[in-house]
Amino acid sequence: MLLWLRANLGTICICAVLAGILALIIRHLLRQKRQHKCSCGCSACPNSAICHGAPKAQKTPPRL
């Protein structure tokens, strides 16, 4: 078993690094989706209003 680990240590390290990078990318995409953002440049897209809807107006507290 130890001999196999020594022979494949480089491959195991590279796979671990790639899996970590993939996990970070997925985490980033999920956070963007939760915040209703997109990763593309939707400013020039004619359907951007349909995809994301109109921006919500912020509520102001009532004046006393």
PDB file of C-alpha atoms in Angstrom:
ATOM      1  CA  MET A   1       0.000   0.000   0.000  1.00  0.00           C
ATOM      2  CA  LEU A   2       2.777   2.433   0.912  1.00  0.00           C
ATOM      3  CA  LEU A   3       4.607   1.597  -2.302  1.00  0.00           C
ATOM      4  CA  TRP A   4       1.485   2.377  -4.329  1.00  0.00           C
ATOM      5  CA  LEU A   5       1.066   5.729  -2.541  1.00  0.00           C
ATOM      6  CA  ARG A   6       4.681   6.678  -3.275  1.00  0.00           C
ATOM      7  CA  ALA A   7       4.308   5.735  -6.921  1.00  0.00           C
ATOM      8  CA  ASN A   8       1.120   7.781  -7.339  1.00  0.00           C
ATOM      9  CA  LEU A   9       1.795  10.697  -4.987  1.00  0.00           C
ATOM     10  CA  GLY A  10       2.088  13.246  -7.807  1.00  0.00           C
ATOM     11  CA  THR A  11      -1.176  12.165  -9.376  1.00  0.00           C
ATOM     12  CA  ILE A  12      -2.944  12.204  -6.019  1.00  0.00           C
ATOM     13  CA  CYS A  13      -1.702  15.732  -5.250  1.00  0.00           C
ATOM     14  CA  ILE A  14      -2.729  17.078  -8.658  1.00  0.00           C
ATOM     15  CA  CYS A  15      -6.189  15.501  -8.339  1.00  0.00           C
ATOM     16  CA  ALA A  16      -6.615  16.998  -4.865  1.00  0.00           C
ATOM     17  CA  VAL A  17      -5.661  20.481  -6.109  1.00  0.00           C
ATOM     18  CA  LEU A  18      -8.028  20.214  -9.088  1.00  0.00           C
ATOM     19  CA  ALA A  19     -10.863  19.004  -6.849  1.00  0.00           C
ATOM     20  CA  GLY A  20     -10.273  21.980  -4.539  1.00  0.00           C
ATOM     21  CA  ILE A  21     -10.347  24.437  -7.446  1.00  0.00           C
ATOM     22  CA  LEU A  22     -13.543  22.845  -8.749  1.00  0.00           C
ATOM     23  CA  ALA A  23     -15.160  23.116  -5.311  1.00  0.00           C
ATOM     24  CA  LEU A  24     -14.257  26.826  -5.123  1.00  0.00           C
ATOM     25  CA  ILE A  25     -15.722  27.478  -8.575  1.00  0.00           C
ATOM     26  CA  ILE A  26     -18.974  25.709  -7.679  1.00  0.00           C
ATOM     27  CA  ARG A  27     -19.168  27.635  -4.393  1.00  0.00           C
ATOM     28  CA  HIS A  28     -18.679  30.927  -6.234  1.00  0.00           C
ATOM     29  CA  LEU A  29     -21.392  30.113  -8.783  1.00  0.00           C
ATOM     30  CA  LEU A  30     -23.865  29.072  -6.084  1.00  0.00           C
ATOM     31  CA  ARG A  31     -23.246  32.298  -4.148  1.00  0.00           C
ATOM     32  CA  GLN A  32     -23.832  34.347  -7.282  1.00  0.00           C
ATOM     33  CA  LYS A  33     -27.073  32.497  -7.945  1.00  0.00           C
ATOM     34  CA  ARG A  34     -28.300  33.073  -4.377  1.00  0.00           C
ATOM     35  CA  GLN A  35     -27.586  36.803  -4.711  1.00  0.00           C
ATOM     36  CA  HIS A  36     -29.405  36.908  -8.074  1.00  0.00           C
ATOM     37  CA  LYS A  37     -26.275  37.896  -9.933  1.00  0.00           C
ATOM     38  CA  CYS A  38     -24.941  36.394 -13.113  1.00  0.00           C
ATOM     39  CA  SER A  39     -21.486  35.584 -14.356  1.00  0.00           C
ATOM     40  CA  CYS A  40     -22.071  36.887 -17.854  1.00  0.00           C
ATOM     41  CA  GLY A  41     -22.218  40.428 -19.154  1.00  0.00           C
ATOM     42  CA  CYS A  42     -25.986  40.848 -19.255  1.00  0.00           C
ATOM     43  CA  SER A  43     -25.860  44.613 -19.768  1.00  0.00           C
ATOM     44  CA  ALA A  44     -25.981  44.171 -23.549  1.00  0.00           C
ATOM     45  CA  CYS A  45     -28.480  41.300 -23.518  1.00  0.00           C
ATOM     46  CA  PRO A  46     -31.992  42.223 -24.719  1.00  0.00           C
ATOM     47  CA  ASN A  47     -33.545  39.687 -22.320  1.00  0.00           C
ATOM     48  CA  SER A  48     -31.759  40.829 -19.163  1.00  0.00           C
ATOM     49  CA  ALA A  49     -34.948  42.375 -17.749  1.00  0.00           C
ATOM     50  CA  ILE A  50     -36.748  39.059 -18.164  1.00  0.00           C
ATOM     51  CA  CYS A  51     -34.003  36.985 -16.552  1.00  0.00           C
ATOM     52  CA  HIS A  52     -33.366  39.147 -13.523  1.00  0.00           C
ATOM     53  CA  GLY A  53     -36.522  41.230 -13.265  1.00  0.00           C
ATOM     54  CA  ALA A  54     -36.690  44.894 -12.428  1.00  0.00           C
ATOM     55  CA  PRO A  55     -34.525  46.073  -9.555  1.00  0.00           C
ATOM     56  CA  LYS A  56     -36.450  46.222  -6.309  1.00  0.00           C
ATOM     57  CA  ALA A  57     -36.924  49.627  -4.740  1.00  0.00           C
ATOM     58  CA  GLN A  58     -35.477  50.018  -1.286  1.00  0.00           C
ATOM     59  CA  LYS A  59     -37.970  50.739   1.438  1.00  0.00           C
ATOM     60  CA  THR A  60     -37.374  53.935   3.348  1.00  0.00           C
ATOM     61  CA  PRO A  61     -38.407  54.150   6.981  1.00  0.00           C
ATOM     62  CA  PRO A  62     -41.444  56.361   7.650  1.00  0.00           C
ATOM     63  CA  ARG A  63     -40.739  59.850   8.918  1.00  0.00           C
ATOM     64  CA  LEU A  64     -42.092  60.805  12.291  1.00  0.00           C
TER      65      LEU A  64
END
